[in-house]
mmCIF file with all atom_site columns, C-alpha atoms in Angstrom:
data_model
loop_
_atom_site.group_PDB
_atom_site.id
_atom_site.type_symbol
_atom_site.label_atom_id
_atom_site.label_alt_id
_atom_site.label_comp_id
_atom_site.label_asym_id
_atom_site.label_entity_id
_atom_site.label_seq_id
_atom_site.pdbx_PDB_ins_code
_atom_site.Cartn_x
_atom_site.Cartn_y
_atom_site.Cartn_z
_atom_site.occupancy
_atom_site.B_iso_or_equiv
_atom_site.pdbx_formal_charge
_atom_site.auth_seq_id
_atom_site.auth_comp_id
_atom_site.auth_asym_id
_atom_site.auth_atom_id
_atom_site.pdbx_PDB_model_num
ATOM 1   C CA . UNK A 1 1   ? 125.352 85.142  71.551  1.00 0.00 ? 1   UNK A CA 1
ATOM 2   C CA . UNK A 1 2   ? 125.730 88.473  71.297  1.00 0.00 ? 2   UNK A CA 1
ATOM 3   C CA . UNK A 1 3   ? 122.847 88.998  69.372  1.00 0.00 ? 3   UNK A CA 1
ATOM 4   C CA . UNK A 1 4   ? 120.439 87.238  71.837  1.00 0.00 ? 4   UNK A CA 1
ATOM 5   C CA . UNK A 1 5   ? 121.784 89.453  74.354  1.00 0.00 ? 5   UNK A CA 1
ATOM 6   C CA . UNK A 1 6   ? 120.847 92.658  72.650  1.00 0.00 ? 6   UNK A CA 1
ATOM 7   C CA . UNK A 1 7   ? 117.330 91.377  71.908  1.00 0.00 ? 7   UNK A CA 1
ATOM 8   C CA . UNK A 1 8   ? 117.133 90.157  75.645  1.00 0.00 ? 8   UNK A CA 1
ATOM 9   C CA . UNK A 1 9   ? 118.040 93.839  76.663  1.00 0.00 ? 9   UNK A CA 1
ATOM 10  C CA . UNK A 1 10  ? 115.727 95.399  74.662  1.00 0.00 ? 10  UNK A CA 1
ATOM 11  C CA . UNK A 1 11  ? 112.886 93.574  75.758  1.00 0.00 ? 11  UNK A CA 1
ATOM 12  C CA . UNK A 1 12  ? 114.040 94.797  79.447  1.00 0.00 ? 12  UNK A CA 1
ATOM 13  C CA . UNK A 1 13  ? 114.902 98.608  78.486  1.00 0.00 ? 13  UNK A CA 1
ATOM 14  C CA . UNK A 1 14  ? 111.821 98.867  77.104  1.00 0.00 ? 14  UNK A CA 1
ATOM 15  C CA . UNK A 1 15  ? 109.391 97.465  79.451  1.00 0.00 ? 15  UNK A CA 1
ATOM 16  C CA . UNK A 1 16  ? 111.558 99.223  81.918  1.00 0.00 ? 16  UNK A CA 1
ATOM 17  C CA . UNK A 1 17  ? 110.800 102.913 79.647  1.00 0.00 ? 17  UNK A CA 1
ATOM 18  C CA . UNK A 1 18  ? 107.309 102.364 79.242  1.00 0.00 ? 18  UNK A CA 1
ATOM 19  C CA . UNK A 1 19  ? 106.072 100.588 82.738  1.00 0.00 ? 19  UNK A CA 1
ATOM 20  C CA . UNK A 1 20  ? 103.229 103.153 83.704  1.00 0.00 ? 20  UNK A CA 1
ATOM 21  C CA . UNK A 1 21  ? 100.923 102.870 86.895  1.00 0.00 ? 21  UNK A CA 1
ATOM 22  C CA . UNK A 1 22  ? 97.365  102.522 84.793  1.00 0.00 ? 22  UNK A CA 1
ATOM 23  C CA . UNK A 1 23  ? 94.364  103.772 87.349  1.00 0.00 ? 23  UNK A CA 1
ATOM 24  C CA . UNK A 1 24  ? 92.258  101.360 88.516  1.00 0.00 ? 24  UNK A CA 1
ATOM 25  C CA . UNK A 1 25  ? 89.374  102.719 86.949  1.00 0.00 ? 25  UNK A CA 1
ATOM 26  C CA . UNK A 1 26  ? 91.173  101.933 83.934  1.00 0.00 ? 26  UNK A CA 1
ATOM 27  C CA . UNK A 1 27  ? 90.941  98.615  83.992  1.00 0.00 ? 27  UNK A CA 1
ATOM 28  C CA . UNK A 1 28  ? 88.870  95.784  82.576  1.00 0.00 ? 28  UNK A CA 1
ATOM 29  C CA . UNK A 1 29  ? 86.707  93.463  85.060  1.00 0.00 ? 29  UNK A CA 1
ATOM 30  C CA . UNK A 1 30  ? 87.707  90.549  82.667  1.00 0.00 ? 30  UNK A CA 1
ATOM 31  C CA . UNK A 1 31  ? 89.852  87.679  84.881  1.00 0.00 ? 31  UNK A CA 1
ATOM 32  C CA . UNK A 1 32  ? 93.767  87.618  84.452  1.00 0.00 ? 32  UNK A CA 1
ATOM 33  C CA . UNK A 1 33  ? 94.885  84.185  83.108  1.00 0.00 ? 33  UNK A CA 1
ATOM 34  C CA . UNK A 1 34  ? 96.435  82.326  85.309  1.00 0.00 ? 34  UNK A CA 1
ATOM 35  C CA . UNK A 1 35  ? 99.700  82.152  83.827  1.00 0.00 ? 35  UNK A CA 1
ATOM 36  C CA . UNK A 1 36  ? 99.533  85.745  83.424  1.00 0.00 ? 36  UNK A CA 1
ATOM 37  C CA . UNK A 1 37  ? 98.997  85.681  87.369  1.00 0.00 ? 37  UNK A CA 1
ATOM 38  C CA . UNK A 1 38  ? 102.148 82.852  88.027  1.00 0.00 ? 38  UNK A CA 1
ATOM 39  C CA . UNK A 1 39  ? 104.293 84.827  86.051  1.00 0.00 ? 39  UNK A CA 1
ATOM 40  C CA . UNK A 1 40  ? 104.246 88.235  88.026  1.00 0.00 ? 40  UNK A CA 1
ATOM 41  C CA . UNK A 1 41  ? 103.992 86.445  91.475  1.00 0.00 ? 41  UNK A CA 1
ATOM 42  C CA . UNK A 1 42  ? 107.015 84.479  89.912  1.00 0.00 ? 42  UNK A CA 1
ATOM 43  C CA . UNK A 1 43  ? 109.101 88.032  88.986  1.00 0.00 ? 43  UNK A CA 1
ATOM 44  C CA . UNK A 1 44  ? 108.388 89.206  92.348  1.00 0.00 ? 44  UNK A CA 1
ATOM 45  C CA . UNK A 1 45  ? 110.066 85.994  93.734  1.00 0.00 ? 45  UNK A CA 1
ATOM 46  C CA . UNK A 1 46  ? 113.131 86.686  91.784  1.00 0.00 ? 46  UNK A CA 1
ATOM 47  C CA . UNK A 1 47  ? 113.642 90.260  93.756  1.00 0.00 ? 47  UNK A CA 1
ATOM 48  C CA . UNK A 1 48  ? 117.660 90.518  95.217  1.00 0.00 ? 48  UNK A CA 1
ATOM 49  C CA . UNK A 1 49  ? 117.356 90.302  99.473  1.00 0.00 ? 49  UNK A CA 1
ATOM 50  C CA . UNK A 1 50  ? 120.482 91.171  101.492 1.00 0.00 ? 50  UNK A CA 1
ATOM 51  C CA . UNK A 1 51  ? 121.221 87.763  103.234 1.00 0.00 ? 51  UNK A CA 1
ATOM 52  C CA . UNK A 1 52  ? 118.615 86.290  100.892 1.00 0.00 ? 52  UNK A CA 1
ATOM 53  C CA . UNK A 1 53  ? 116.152 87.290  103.506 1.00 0.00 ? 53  UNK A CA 1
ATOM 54  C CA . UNK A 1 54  ? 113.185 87.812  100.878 1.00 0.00 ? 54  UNK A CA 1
ATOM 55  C CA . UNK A 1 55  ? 110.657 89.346  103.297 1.00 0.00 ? 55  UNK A CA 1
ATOM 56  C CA . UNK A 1 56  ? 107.785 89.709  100.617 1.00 0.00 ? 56  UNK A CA 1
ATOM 57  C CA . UNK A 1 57  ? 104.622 88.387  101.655 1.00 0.00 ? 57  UNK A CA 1
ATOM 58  C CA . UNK A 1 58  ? 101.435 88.951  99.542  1.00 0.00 ? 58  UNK A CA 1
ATOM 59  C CA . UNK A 1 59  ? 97.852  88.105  99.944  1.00 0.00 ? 59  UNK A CA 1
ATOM 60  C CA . UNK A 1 60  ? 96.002  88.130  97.267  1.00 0.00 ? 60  UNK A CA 1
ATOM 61  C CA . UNK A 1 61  ? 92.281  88.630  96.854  1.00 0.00 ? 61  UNK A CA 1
ATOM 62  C CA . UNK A 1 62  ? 90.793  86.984  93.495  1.00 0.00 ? 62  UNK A CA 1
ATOM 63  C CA . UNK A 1 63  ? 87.682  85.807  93.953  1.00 0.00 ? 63  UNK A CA 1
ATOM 64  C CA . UNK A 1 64  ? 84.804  87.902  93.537  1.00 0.00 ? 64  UNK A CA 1
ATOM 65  C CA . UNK A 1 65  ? 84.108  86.813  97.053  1.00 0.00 ? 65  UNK A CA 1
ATOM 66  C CA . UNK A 1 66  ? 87.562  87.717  98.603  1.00 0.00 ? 66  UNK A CA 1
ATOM 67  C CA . UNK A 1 67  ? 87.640  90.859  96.510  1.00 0.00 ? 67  UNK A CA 1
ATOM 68  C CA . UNK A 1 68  ? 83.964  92.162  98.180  1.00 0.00 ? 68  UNK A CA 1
ATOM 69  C CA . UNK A 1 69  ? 85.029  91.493  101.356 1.00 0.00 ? 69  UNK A CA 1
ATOM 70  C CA . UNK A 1 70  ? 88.246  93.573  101.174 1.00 0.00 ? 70  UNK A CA 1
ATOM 71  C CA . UNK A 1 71  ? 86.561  96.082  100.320 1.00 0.00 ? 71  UNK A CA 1
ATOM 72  C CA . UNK A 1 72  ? 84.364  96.156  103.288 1.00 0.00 ? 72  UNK A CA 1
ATOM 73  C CA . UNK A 1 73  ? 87.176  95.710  105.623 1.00 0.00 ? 73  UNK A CA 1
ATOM 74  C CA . UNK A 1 74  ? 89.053  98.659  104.144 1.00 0.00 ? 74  UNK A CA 1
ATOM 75  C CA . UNK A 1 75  ? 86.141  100.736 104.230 1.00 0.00 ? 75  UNK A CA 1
ATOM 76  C CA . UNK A 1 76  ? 85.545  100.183 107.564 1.00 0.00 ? 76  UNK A CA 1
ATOM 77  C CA . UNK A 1 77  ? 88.983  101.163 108.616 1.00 0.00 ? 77  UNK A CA 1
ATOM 78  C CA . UNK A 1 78  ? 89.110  104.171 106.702 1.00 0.00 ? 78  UNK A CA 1
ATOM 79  C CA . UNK A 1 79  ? 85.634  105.068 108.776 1.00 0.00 ? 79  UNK A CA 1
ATOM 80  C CA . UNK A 1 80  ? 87.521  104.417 112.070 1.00 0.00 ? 80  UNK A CA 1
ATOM 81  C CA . UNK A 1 81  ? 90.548  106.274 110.903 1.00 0.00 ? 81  UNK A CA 1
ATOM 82  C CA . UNK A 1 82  ? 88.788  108.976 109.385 1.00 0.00 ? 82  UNK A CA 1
ATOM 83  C CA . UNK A 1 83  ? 87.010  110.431 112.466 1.00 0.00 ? 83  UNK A CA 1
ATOM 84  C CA . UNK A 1 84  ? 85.439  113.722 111.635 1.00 0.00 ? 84  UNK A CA 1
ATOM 85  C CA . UNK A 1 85  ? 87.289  114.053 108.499 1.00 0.00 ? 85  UNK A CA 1
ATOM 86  C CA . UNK A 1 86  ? 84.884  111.408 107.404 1.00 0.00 ? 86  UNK A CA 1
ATOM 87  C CA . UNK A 1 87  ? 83.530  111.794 103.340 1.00 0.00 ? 87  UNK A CA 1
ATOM 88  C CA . UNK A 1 88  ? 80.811  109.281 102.432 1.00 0.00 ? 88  UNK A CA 1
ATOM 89  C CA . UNK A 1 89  ? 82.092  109.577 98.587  1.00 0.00 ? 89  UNK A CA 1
ATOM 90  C CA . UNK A 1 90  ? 85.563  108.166 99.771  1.00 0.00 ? 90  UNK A CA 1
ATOM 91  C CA . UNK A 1 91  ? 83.740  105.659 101.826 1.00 0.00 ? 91  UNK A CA 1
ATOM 92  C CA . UNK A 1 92  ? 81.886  104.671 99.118  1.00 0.00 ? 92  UNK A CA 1
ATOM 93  C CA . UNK A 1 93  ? 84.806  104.649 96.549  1.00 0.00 ? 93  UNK A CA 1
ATOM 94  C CA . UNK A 1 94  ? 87.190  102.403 98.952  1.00 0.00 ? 94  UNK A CA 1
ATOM 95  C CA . UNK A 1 95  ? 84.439  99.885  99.815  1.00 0.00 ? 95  UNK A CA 1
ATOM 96  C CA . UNK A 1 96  ? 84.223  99.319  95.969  1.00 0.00 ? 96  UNK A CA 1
ATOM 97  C CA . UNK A 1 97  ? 87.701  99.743  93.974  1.00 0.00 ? 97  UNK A CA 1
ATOM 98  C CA . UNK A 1 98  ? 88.244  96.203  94.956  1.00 0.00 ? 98  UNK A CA 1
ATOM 99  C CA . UNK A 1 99  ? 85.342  94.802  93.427  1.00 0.00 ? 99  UNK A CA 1
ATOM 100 C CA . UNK A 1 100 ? 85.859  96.295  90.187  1.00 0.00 ? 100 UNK A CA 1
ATOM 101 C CA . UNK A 1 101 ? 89.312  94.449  89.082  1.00 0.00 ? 101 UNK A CA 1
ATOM 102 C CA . UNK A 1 102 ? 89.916  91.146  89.036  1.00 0.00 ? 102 UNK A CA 1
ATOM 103 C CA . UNK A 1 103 ? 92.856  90.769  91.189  1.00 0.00 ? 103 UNK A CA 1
ATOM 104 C CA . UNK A 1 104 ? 93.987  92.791  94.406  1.00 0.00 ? 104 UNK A CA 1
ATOM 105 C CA . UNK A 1 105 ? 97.205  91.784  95.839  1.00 0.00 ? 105 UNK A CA 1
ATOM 106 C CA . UNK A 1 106 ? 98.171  93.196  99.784  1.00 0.00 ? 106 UNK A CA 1
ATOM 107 C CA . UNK A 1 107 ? 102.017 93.680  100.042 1.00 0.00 ? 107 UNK A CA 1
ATOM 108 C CA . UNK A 1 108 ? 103.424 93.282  103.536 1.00 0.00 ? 108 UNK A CA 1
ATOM 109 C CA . UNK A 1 109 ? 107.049 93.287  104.394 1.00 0.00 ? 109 UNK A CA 1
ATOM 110 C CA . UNK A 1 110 ? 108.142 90.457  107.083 1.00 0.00 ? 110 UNK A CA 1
ATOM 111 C CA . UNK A 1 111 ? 111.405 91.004  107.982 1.00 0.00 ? 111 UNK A CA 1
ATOM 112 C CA . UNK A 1 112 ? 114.147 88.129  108.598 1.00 0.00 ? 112 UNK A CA 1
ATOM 113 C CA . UNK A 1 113 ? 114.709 87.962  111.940 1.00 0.00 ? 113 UNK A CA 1
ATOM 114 C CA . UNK A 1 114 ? 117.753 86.100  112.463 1.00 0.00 ? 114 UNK A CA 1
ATOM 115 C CA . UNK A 1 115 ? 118.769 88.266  109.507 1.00 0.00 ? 115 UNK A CA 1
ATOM 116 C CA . UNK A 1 116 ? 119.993 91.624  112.009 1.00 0.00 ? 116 UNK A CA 1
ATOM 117 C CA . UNK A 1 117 ? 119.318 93.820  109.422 1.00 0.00 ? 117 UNK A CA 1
ATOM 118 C CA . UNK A 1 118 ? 118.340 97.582  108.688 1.00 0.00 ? 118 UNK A CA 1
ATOM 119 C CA . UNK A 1 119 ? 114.285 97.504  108.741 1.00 0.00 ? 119 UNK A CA 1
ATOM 120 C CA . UNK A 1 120 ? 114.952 99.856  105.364 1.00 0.00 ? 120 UNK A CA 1
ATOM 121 C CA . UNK A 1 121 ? 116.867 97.300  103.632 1.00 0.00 ? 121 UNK A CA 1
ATOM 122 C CA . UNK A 1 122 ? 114.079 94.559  104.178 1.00 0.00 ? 122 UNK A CA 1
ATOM 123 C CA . UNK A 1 123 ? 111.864 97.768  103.028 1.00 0.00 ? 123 UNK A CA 1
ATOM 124 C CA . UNK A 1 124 ? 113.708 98.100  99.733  1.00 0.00 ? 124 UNK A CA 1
ATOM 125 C CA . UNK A 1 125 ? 113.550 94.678  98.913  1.00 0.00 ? 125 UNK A CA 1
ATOM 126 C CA . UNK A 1 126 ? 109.958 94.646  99.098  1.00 0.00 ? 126 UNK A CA 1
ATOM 127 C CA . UNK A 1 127 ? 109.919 97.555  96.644  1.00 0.00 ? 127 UNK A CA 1
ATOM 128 C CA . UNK A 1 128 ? 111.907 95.796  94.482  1.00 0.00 ? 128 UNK A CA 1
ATOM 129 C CA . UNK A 1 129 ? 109.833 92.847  94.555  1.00 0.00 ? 129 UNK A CA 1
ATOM 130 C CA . UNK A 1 130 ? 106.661 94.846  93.883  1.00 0.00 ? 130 UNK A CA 1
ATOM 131 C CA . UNK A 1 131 ? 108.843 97.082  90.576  1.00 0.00 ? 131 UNK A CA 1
ATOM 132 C CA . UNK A 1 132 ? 109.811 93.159  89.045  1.00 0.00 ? 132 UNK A CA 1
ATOM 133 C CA . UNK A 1 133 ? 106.115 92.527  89.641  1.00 0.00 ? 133 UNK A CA 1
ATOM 134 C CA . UNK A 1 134 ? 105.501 95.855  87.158  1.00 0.00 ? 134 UNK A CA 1
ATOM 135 C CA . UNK A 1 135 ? 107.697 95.115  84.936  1.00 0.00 ? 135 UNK A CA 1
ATOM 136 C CA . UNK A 1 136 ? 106.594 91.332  84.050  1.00 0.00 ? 136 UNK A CA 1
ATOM 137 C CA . UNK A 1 137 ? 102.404 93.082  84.075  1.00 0.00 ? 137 UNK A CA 1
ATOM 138 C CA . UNK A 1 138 ? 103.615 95.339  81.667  1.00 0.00 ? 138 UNK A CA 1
ATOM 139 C CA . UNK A 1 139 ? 105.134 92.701  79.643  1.00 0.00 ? 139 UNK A CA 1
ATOM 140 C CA . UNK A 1 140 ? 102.320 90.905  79.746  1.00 0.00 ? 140 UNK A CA 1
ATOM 141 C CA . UNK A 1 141 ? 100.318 93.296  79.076  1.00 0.00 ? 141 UNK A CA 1
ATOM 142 C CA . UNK A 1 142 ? 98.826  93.488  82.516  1.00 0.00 ? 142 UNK A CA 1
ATOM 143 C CA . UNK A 1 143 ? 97.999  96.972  84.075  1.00 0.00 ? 143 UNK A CA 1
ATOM 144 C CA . UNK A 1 144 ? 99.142  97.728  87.510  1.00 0.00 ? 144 UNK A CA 1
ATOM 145 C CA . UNK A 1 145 ? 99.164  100.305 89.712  1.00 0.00 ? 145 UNK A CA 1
ATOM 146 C CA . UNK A 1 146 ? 100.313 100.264 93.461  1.00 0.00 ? 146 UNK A CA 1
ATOM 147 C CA . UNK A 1 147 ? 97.997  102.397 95.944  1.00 0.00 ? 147 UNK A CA 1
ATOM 148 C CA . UNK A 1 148 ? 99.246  103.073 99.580  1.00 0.00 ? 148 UNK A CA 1
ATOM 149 C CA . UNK A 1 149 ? 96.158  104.324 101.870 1.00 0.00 ? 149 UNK A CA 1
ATOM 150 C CA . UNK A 1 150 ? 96.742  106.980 104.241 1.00 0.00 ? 150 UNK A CA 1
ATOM 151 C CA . UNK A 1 151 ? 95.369  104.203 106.930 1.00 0.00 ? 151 UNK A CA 1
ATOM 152 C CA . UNK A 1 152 ? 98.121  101.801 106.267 1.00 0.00 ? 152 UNK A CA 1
ATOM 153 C CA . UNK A 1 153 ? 99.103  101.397 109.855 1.00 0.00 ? 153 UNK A CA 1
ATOM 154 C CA . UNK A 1 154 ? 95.955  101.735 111.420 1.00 0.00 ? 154 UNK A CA 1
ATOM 155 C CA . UNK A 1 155 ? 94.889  98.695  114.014 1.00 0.00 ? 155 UNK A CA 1
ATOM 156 C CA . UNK A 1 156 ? 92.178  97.983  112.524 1.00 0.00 ? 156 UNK A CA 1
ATOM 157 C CA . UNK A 1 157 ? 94.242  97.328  108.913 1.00 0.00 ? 157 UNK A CA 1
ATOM 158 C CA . UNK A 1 158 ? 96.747  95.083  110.597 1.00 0.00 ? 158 UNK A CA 1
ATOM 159 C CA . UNK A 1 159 ? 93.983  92.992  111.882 1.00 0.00 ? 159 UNK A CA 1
ATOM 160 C CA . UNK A 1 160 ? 92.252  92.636  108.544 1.00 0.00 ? 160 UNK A CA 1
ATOM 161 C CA . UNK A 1 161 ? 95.214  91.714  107.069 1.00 0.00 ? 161 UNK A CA 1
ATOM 162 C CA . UNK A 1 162 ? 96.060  89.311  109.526 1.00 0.00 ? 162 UNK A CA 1
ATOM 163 C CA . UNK A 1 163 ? 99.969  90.575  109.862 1.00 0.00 ? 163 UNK A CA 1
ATOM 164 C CA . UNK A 1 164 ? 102.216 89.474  112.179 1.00 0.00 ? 164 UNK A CA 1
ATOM 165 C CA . UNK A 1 165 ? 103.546 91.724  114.570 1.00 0.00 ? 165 UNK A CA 1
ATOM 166 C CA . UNK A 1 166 ? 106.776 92.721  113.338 1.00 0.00 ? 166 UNK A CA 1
ATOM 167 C CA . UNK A 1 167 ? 105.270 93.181  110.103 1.00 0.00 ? 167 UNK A CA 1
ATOM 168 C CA . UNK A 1 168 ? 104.717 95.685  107.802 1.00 0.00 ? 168 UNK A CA 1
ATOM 169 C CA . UNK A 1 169 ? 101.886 97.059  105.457 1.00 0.00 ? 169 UNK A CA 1
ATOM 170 C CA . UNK A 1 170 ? 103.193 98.107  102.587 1.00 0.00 ? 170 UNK A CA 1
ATOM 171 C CA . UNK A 1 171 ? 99.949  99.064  100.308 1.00 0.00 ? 171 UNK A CA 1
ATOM 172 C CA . UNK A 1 172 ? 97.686  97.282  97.683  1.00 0.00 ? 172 UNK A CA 1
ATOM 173 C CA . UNK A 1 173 ? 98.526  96.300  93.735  1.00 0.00 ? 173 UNK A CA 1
ATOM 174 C CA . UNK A 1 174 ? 95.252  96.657  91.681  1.00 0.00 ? 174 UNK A CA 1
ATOM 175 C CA . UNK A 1 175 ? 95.917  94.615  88.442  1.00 0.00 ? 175 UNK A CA 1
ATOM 176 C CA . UNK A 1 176 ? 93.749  93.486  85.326  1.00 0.00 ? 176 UNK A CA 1
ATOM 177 C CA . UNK A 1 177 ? 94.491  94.075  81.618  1.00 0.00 ? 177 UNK A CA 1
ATOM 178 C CA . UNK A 1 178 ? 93.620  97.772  80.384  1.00 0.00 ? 178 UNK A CA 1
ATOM 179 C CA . UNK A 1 179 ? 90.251  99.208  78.868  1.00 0.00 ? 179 UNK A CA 1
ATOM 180 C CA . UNK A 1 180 ? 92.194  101.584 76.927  1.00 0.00 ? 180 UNK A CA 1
ATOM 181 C CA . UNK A 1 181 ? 96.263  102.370 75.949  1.00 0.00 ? 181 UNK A CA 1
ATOM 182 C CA . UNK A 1 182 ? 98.829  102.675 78.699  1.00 0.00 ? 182 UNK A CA 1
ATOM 183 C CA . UNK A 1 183 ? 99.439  106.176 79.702  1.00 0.00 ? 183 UNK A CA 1
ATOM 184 C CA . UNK A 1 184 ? 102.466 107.709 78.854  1.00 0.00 ? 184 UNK A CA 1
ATOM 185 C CA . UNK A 1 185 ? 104.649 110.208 80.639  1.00 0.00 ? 185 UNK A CA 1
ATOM 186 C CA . UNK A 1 186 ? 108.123 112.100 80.984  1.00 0.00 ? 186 UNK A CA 1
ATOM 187 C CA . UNK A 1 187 ? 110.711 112.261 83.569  1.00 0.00 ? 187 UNK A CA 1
ATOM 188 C CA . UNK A 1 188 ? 112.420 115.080 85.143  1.00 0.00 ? 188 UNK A CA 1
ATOM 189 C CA . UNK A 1 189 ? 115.943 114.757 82.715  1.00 0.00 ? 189 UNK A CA 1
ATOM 190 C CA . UNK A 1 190 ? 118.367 112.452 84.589  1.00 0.00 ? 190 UNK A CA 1
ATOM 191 C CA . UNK A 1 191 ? 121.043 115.453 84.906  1.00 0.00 ? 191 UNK A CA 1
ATOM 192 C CA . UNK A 1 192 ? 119.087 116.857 87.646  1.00 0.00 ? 192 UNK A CA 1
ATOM 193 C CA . UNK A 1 193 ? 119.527 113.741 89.333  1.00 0.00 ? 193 UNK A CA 1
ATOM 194 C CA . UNK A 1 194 ? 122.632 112.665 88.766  1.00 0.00 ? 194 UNK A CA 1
ATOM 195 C CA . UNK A 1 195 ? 126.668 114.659 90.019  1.00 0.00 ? 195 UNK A CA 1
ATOM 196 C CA . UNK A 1 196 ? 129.497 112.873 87.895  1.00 0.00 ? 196 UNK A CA 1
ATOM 197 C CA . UNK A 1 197 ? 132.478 112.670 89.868  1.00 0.00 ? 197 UNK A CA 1
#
């Protein structure tokens, strides 16, 4: 028993130590397997709520189809919200970094509302949610990285995304497996971080 527990934390601790965001650009066009797919949807499911509220909502865009016409939408919001600040290489870039992996997942946080809660704690939840859903892609090999546009509460986004009112947008997942090795990088040391009491 003890033995299977040490194996079953170091599976964790390490896909915990080397989870990395992998760029988008980064990433193969090849389709995720479908179990591949269950299985982080499944980890996100699994998140801790307070009042088991579990306010994660996700929309996700696989088809080829789905995945052009994202892009559109979110290059026409960054248009509106970009006024004169308005680059045609950015335009160009959002209207096609959906297009170019195979899955796009939209995160939105619904909060419980019978629940009374802090909107932050429903707002955590959905983060943890989104770091299980890391974890199990890096497990499975899956690259993932989480992108939050500076339009995320723009009108025009809500409306694409077809949120309810008391809802929030809480960015895009970009996943497919990786066209080259995971990258790798340090952390500030924990002591900087951390006063023992």
């Amino acid at each position: 028993m003890i033995a299977d527990h040490q194996d079953y934390a170091k599976h964790v601790l390490n896909a915990i130590h080397h989870r990395r965001s992998l760029p988008s650009a980064s990433m193969k066009p090849d389709p995720l397997k479908e179990e591949h797919l269950a299985a982080i949807l499944e980890a996100a499911n699994q998140a801790p709520s307070h009042r088991h509220t579990e306010p994660w909502r996700f929309r996700i865009y696989q088809s080829e189809a789905a995945r052009d016409d994202l892009g559109q939408g979110l290059a026409k919001v960054y248009q509106s919200f970009a006024g004169p600040s308005f680059f045609e290489a950015k335009f160009k870039k959002t209207r096609l970094r959906p297009t170019l992996v195979p899955v796009v997942i939209a995160v939105i946080c619904s909060p419980g509302e019978k629940a009374n809660l802090p909107l932050y704690e429903e707002i955590l939840a959905v983060g943890c949610a989104v770091q299980n859903m890391h974890l199990a892609a890096h497990a499975l090999g899956v690259g993932m990285i989480w992108s939050t546009p500076g339009y995320y509460d723009h009108p025009e986004l809500r409306e694409l995304m077809e949120m309810a009112e008391n809802s929030h947008f809480m960015g895009l997942l970009y996943l497919g497996y990786p066209a080259c090795p995971f990258p790798t990088s340090k952390r500030r040391p924990l002591s900087e971080k951390t006063v023992w009491l």
